[in-house]
Amino acid sequence: MSAHQVNPPATACPPDLEPLRQQIHQRLDEIIAHGLQDPGPTSFLDFEKTLLLLLQSLGCLLIQLFLQARHARLDLTTWTQARGYCLSEKNAERTLKTSCGESTYQRAYLVPPSGGGPGVDHLDVALGLIRDGFSPLVIGWFCRLATRMSFQ
């Protein structure tokens, strides 16, 4: 087993995921109800436009659930014990621009031992998220778009 699997998470209180789970179930019920509406949208195009917005909002909630669940399982001991970082008094909030829209989440922020220099967002490091606030999929879309555009 790796050290990550052996050590228990050393985070502040893990977030309670139940309210978010209930929100996701409620949103899914809304999407199902939208499909069963009588008389419903007047055309398939109207239905599809509304469905896309509902699915994006569901996707944002699922992304928030993923981020909170991963944060709850974070092992900060390698940063706090081996490197001397200290856990900040409060979590740092971040808005991530994803394929489903903007998702805001909280994560632990580690402060360097000397107090100088930038801190570390361990969740972002663990997930491979960079400071620009875009998800890897969105960055890939922008890169593909940029390479296909004319520079004239």
PDB file of N, CA and C in Angstrom, residues 81-138:
ATOM      1  N   GLN A  81       3.501  17.702   7.622  1.00  0.00           N
ATOM      2  CA  GLN A  81       4.568  17.117   8.426  1.00  0.00           C
ATOM      3  C   GLN A  81       5.912  17.183   7.707  1.00  0.00           C
ATOM      4  N   ALA A  82       5.962  16.706   6.477  1.00  0.00           N
ATOM      5  CA  ALA A  82       7.241  16.621   5.776  1.00  0.00           C
ATOM      6  C   ALA A  82       7.736  17.986   5.297  1.00  0.00           C
ATOM      7  N   ARG A  83       6.835  18.841   4.853  1.00  0.00           N
ATOM      8  CA  ARG A  83       7.261  20.120   4.284  1.00  0.00           C
ATOM      9  C   ARG A  83       7.017  21.304   5.212  1.00  0.00           C
ATOM     10  N   GLY A  84       6.342  21.073   6.329  1.00  0.00           N
ATOM     11  CA  GLY A  84       6.154  22.120   7.329  1.00  0.00           C
ATOM     12  C   GLY A  84       5.040  23.113   7.061  1.00  0.00           C
ATOM     13  N   TYR A  85       4.209  22.876   6.073  1.00  0.00           N
ATOM     14  CA  TYR A  85       3.100  23.791   5.800  1.00  0.00           C
ATOM     15  C   TYR A  85       2.067  23.719   6.917  1.00  0.00           C
ATOM     16  N   CYS A  86       1.346  24.809   7.126  1.00  0.00           N
ATOM     17  CA  CYS A  86       0.287  24.863   8.135  1.00  0.00           C
ATOM     18  C   CYS A  86      -1.054  25.031   7.438  1.00  0.00           C
ATOM     19  N   LEU A  87      -2.073  24.423   8.002  1.00  0.00           N
ATOM     20  CA  LEU A  87      -3.417  24.534   7.464  1.00  0.00           C
ATOM     21  C   LEU A  87      -3.968  25.913   7.807  1.00  0.00           C
ATOM     22  N   SER A  88      -4.454  26.629   6.801  1.00  0.00           N
ATOM     23  CA  SER A  88      -5.033  27.945   7.010  1.00  0.00           C
ATOM     24  C   SER A  88      -6.263  27.834   7.900  1.00  0.00           C
ATOM     25  N   GLU A  89      -6.590  28.933   8.577  1.00  0.00           N
ATOM     26  CA  GLU A  89      -7.731  28.929   9.490  1.00  0.00           C
ATOM     27  C   GLU A  89      -9.050  28.682   8.776  1.00  0.00           C
ATOM     28  N   LYS A  90      -9.154  29.151   7.550  1.00  0.00           N
ATOM     29  CA  LYS A  90     -10.394  28.923   6.803  1.00  0.00           C
ATOM     30  C   LYS A  90     -10.069  28.385   5.418  1.00  0.00           C
ATOM     31  N   ASN A  91     -11.036  27.691   4.843  1.00  0.00           N
ATOM     32  CA  ASN A  91     -10.864  27.147   3.503  1.00  0.00           C
ATOM     33  C   ASN A  91     -10.902  28.263   2.463  1.00  0.00           C
ATOM     34  N   ALA A  92     -10.242  28.018   1.353  1.00  0.00           N
ATOM     35  CA  ALA A  92     -10.232  28.975   0.255  1.00  0.00           C
ATOM     36  C   ALA A  92     -11.319  28.599  -0.742  1.00  0.00           C
ATOM     37  N   GLU A  93     -12.040  29.599  -1.227  1.00  0.00           N
ATOM     38  CA  GLU A  93     -13.091  29.355  -2.211  1.00  0.00           C
ATOM     39  C   GLU A  93     -12.531  29.564  -3.612  1.00  0.00           C
ATOM     40  N   ARG A  94     -13.012  28.754  -4.542  1.00  0.00           N
ATOM     41  CA  ARG A  94     -12.563  28.867  -5.921  1.00  0.00           C
ATOM     42  C   ARG A  94     -13.727  28.592  -6.849  1.00  0.00           C
ATOM     43  N   THR A  95     -13.763  29.308  -7.963  1.00  0.00           N
ATOM     44  CA  THR A  95     -14.738  29.039  -9.010  1.00  0.00           C
ATOM     45  C   THR A  95     -13.996  28.434 -10.188  1.00  0.00           C
ATOM     46  N   LEU A  96     -14.406  27.246 -10.576  1.00  0.00           N
ATOM     47  CA  LEU A  96     -13.783  26.524 -11.676  1.00  0.00           C
ATOM     48  C   LEU A  96     -14.727  26.561 -12.872  1.00  0.00           C
ATOM     49  N   LYS A  97     -14.206  26.980 -14.013  1.00  0.00           N
ATOM     50  CA  LYS A  97     -15.010  27.016 -15.237  1.00  0.00           C
ATOM     51  C   LYS A  97     -14.894  25.651 -15.910  1.00  0.00           C
ATOM     52  N   THR A  98     -16.016  24.935 -15.991  1.00  0.00           N
ATOM     53  CA  THR A  98     -16.026  23.561 -16.484  1.00  0.00           C
ATOM     54  C   THR A  98     -16.893  23.447 -17.738  1.00  0.00           C
ATOM     55  N   SER A  99     -16.956  22.261 -18.281  1.00  0.00           N
ATOM     56  CA  SER A  99     -17.787  21.995 -19.457  1.00  0.00           C
ATOM     57  C   SER A  99     -19.265  22.177 -19.160  1.00  0.00           C
ATOM     58  N   CYS A 100     -19.649  22.145 -17.896  1.00  0.00           N
ATOM     59  CA  CYS A 100     -21.055  22.303 -17.497  1.00  0.00           C
ATOM     60  C   CYS A 100     -21.363  23.728 -17.042  1.00  0.00           C
ATOM     61  N   GLY A 101     -20.362  24.554 -16.899  1.00  0.00           N
ATOM     62  CA  GLY A 101     -20.544  25.908 -16.395  1.00  0.00           C
ATOM     63  C   GLY A 101     -19.627  26.140 -15.208  1.00  0.00           C
ATOM     64  N   GLU A 102     -19.867  27.202 -14.481  1.00  0.00           N
ATOM     65  CA  GLU A 102     -19.025  27.532 -13.337  1.00  0.00           C
ATOM     66  C   GLU A 102     -19.446  26.734 -12.107  1.00  0.00           C
ATOM     67  N   SER A 103     -18.466  26.150 -11.434  1.00  0.00           N
ATOM     68  CA  SER A 103     -18.699  25.409 -10.196  1.00  0.00           C
ATOM     69  C   SER A 103     -17.814  25.993  -9.113  1.00  0.00           C
ATOM     70  N   THR A 104     -18.428  26.404  -8.010  1.00  0.00           N
ATOM     71  CA  THR A 104     -17.700  26.985  -6.898  1.00  0.00           C
ATOM     72  C   THR A 104     -17.537  25.931  -5.808  1.00  0.00           C
ATOM     73  N   TYR A 105     -16.347  25.875  -5.237  1.00  0.00           N
ATOM     74  CA  TYR A 105     -16.072  24.901  -4.186  1.00  0.00           C
ATOM     75  C   TYR A 105     -15.083  25.472  -3.187  1.00  0.00           C
ATOM     76  N   GLN A 106     -15.021  24.828  -2.023  1.00  0.00           N
ATOM     77  CA  GLN A 106     -14.108  25.200  -0.950  1.00  0.00           C
ATOM     78  C   GLN A 106     -13.014  24.144  -0.866  1.00  0.00           C
ATOM     79  N   ARG A 107     -11.794  24.581  -0.556  1.00  0.00           N
ATOM     80  CA  ARG A 107     -10.724  23.611  -0.345  1.00  0.00           C
ATOM     81  C   ARG A 107      -9.738  24.136   0.680  1.00  0.00           C
ATOM     82  N   ALA A 108      -9.015  23.187   1.275  1.00  0.00           N
ATOM     83  CA  ALA A 108      -8.010  23.544   2.278  1.00  0.00           C
ATOM     84  C   ALA A 108      -6.902  24.351   1.616  1.00  0.00           C
ATOM     85  N   TYR A 109      -6.402  25.317   2.341  1.00  0.00           N
ATOM     86  CA  TYR A 109      -5.309  26.145   1.851  1.00  0.00           C
ATOM     87  C   TYR A 109      -4.152  25.998   2.821  1.00  0.00           C
ATOM     88  N   LEU A 110      -2.989  25.647   2.298  1.00  0.00           N
ATOM     89  CA  LEU A 110      -1.799  25.431   3.124  1.00  0.00           C
ATOM     90  C   LEU A 110      -0.880  26.637   3.018  1.00  0.00           C
ATOM     91  N   VAL A 111      -0.459  27.131   4.170  1.00  0.00           N
ATOM     92  CA  VAL A 111       0.394  28.308   4.250  1.00  0.00           C
ATOM     93  C   VAL A 111       1.828  27.848   4.492  1.00  0.00           C
ATOM     94  N   PRO A 112       2.808  28.448   3.789  1.00  0.00           N
ATOM     95  CA  PRO A 112       4.200  28.042   4.004  1.00  0.00           C
ATOM     96  C   PRO A 112       4.655  28.352   5.428  1.00  0.00           C
ATOM     97  N   PRO A 113       5.625  27.578   5.933  1.00  0.00           N
ATOM     98  CA  PRO A 113       6.062  27.726   7.322  1.00  0.00           C
ATOM     99  C   PRO A 113       6.636  29.100   7.642  1.00  0.00           C
ATOM    100  N   SER A 114       7.330  29.711   6.718  1.00  0.00           N
ATOM    101  CA  SER A 114       7.947  31.011   6.986  1.00  0.00           C
ATOM    102  C   SER A 114       6.965  32.164   6.831  1.00  0.00           C
ATOM    103  N   GLY A 115       5.805  31.888   6.287  1.00  0.00           N
ATOM    104  CA  GLY A 115       4.806  32.931   6.099  1.00  0.00           C
ATOM    105  C   GLY A 115       4.968  33.682   4.794  1.00  0.00           C
ATOM    106  N   GLY A 116       6.115  33.590   4.163  1.00  0.00           N
ATOM    107  CA  GLY A 116       6.337  34.270   2.894  1.00  0.00           C
ATOM    108  C   GLY A 116       6.076  33.348   1.726  1.00  0.00           C
ATOM    109  N   GLY A 117       5.779  33.927   0.615  1.00  0.00           N
ATOM    110  CA  GLY A 117       5.558  33.136  -0.598  1.00  0.00           C
ATOM    111  C   GLY A 117       4.136  32.618  -0.688  1.00  0.00           C
ATOM    112  N   PRO A 118       3.812  32.032  -1.834  1.00  0.00           N
ATOM    113  CA  PRO A 118       2.444  31.566  -2.048  1.00  0.00           C
ATOM    114  C   PRO A 118       2.152  30.289  -1.261  1.00  0.00           C
ATOM    115  N   GLY A 119       0.899  30.117  -0.940  1.00  0.00           N
ATOM    116  CA  GLY A 119       0.459  28.890  -0.285  1.00  0.00           C
ATOM    117  C   GLY A 119       0.168  27.819  -1.320  1.00  0.00           C
ATOM    118  N   VAL A 120      -0.372  26.707  -0.853  1.00  0.00           N
ATOM    119  CA  VAL A 120      -0.640  25.568  -1.732  1.00  0.00           C
ATOM    120  C   VAL A 120      -2.093  25.148  -1.563  1.00  0.00           C
ATOM    121  N   ASP A 121      -2.772  24.965  -2.677  1.00  0.00           N
ATOM    122  CA  ASP A 121      -4.116  24.394  -2.687  1.00  0.00           C
ATOM    123  C   ASP A 121      -3.947  22.919  -3.029  1.00  0.00           C
ATOM    124  N   HIS A 122      -3.885  22.079  -1.984  1.00  0.00           N
ATOM    125  CA  HIS A 122      -3.548  20.669  -2.169  1.00  0.00           C
ATOM    126  C   HIS A 122      -4.554  19.950  -3.066  1.00  0.00           C
ATOM    127  N   LEU A 123      -5.837  20.269  -2.963  1.00  0.00           N
ATOM    128  CA  LEU A 123      -6.834  19.622  -3.816  1.00  0.00           C
ATOM    129  C   LEU A 123      -6.557  19.924  -5.279  1.00  0.00           C
ATOM    130  N   ASP A 124      -6.245  21.164  -5.586  1.00  0.00           N
ATOM    131  CA  ASP A 124      -5.948  21.535  -6.965  1.00  0.00           C
ATOM    132  C   ASP A 124      -4.723  20.789  -7.482  1.00  0.00           C
ATOM    133  N   VAL A 125      -3.709  20.668  -6.639  1.00  0.00           N
ATOM    134  CA  VAL A 125      -2.497  19.937  -7.022  1.00  0.00           C
ATOM    135  C   VAL A 125      -2.836  18.473  -7.271  1.00  0.00           C
ATOM    136  N   ALA A 126      -3.602  17.867  -6.364  1.00  0.00           N
ATOM    137  CA  ALA A 126      -3.952  16.451  -6.485  1.00  0.00           C
ATOM    138  C   ALA A 126      -4.779  16.163  -7.740  1.00  0.00           C
ATOM    139  N   LEU A 127      -5.615  17.121  -8.149  1.00  0.00           N
ATOM    140  CA  LEU A 127      -6.488  16.917  -9.302  1.00  0.00           C
ATOM    141  C   LEU A 127      -5.888  17.436 -10.605  1.00  0.00           C
ATOM    142  N   GLY A 128      -4.741  18.075 -10.534  1.00  0.00           N
ATOM    143  CA  GLY A 128      -4.115  18.589 -11.750  1.00  0.00           C
ATOM    144  C   GLY A 128      -4.774  19.853 -12.271  1.00  0.00           C
ATOM    145  N   LEU A 129      -5.368  20.637 -11.377  1.00  0.00           N
ATOM    146  CA  LEU A 129      -6.000  21.891 -11.783  1.00  0.00           C
ATOM    147  C   LEU A 129      -4.980  23.012 -11.686  1.00  0.00           C
ATOM    148  N   ILE A 130      -4.950  23.854 -12.699  1.00  0.00           N
ATOM    149  CA  ILE A 130      -3.989  24.955 -12.690  1.00  0.00           C
ATOM    150  C   ILE A 130      -4.678  26.244 -12.262  1.00  0.00           C
ATOM    151  N   ARG A 131      -3.896  27.272 -12.009  1.00  0.00           N
ATOM    152  CA  ARG A 131      -4.400  28.500 -11.391  1.00  0.00           C
ATOM    153  C   ARG A 131      -5.339  29.320 -12.269  1.00  0.00           C
ATOM    154  N   ASP A 132      -5.416  29.066 -13.559  1.00  0.00           N
ATOM    155  CA  ASP A 132      -6.227  29.915 -14.433  1.00  0.00           C
ATOM    156  C   ASP A 132      -7.735  29.733 -14.238  1.00  0.00           C
ATOM    157  N   GLY A 133      -8.164  28.698 -13.524  1.00  0.00           N
ATOM    158  CA  GLY A 133      -9.575  28.535 -13.208  1.00  0.00           C
ATOM    159  C   GLY A 133     -10.386  27.794 -14.253  1.00  0.00           C
ATOM    160  N   PHE A 134      -9.744  27.185 -15.230  1.00  0.00           N
ATOM    161  CA  PHE A 134     -10.442  26.413 -16.245  1.00  0.00           C
ATOM    162  C   PHE A 134     -10.154  24.932 -16.047  1.00  0.00           C
ATOM    163  N   SER A 135     -11.151  24.100 -16.284  1.00  0.00           N
ATOM    164  CA  SER A 135     -10.953  22.655 -16.183  1.00  0.00           C
ATOM    165  C   SER A 135     -10.107  22.180 -17.364  1.00  0.00           C
ATOM    166  N   PRO A 136      -9.448  21.031 -17.224  1.00  0.00           N
ATOM    167  CA  PRO A 136      -8.622  20.522 -18.324  1.00  0.00           C
ATOM    168  C   PRO A 136      -9.408  20.320 -19.626  1.00  0.00           C
ATOM    169  N   LEU A 137     -10.654  19.896 -19.546  1.00  0.00           N
ATOM    170  CA  LEU A 137     -11.459  19.696 -20.755  1.00  0.00           C
ATOM    171  C   LEU A 137     -11.716  21.020 -21.465  1.00  0.00           C
ATOM    172  N   VAL A 138     -12.039  22.058 -20.724  1.00  0.00           N
ATOM    173  CA  VAL A 138     -12.279  23.375 -21.314  1.00  0.00           C
ATOM    174  C   VAL A 138     -10.990  23.915 -21.934  1.00  0.00           C
TER     175      VAL A 138
END
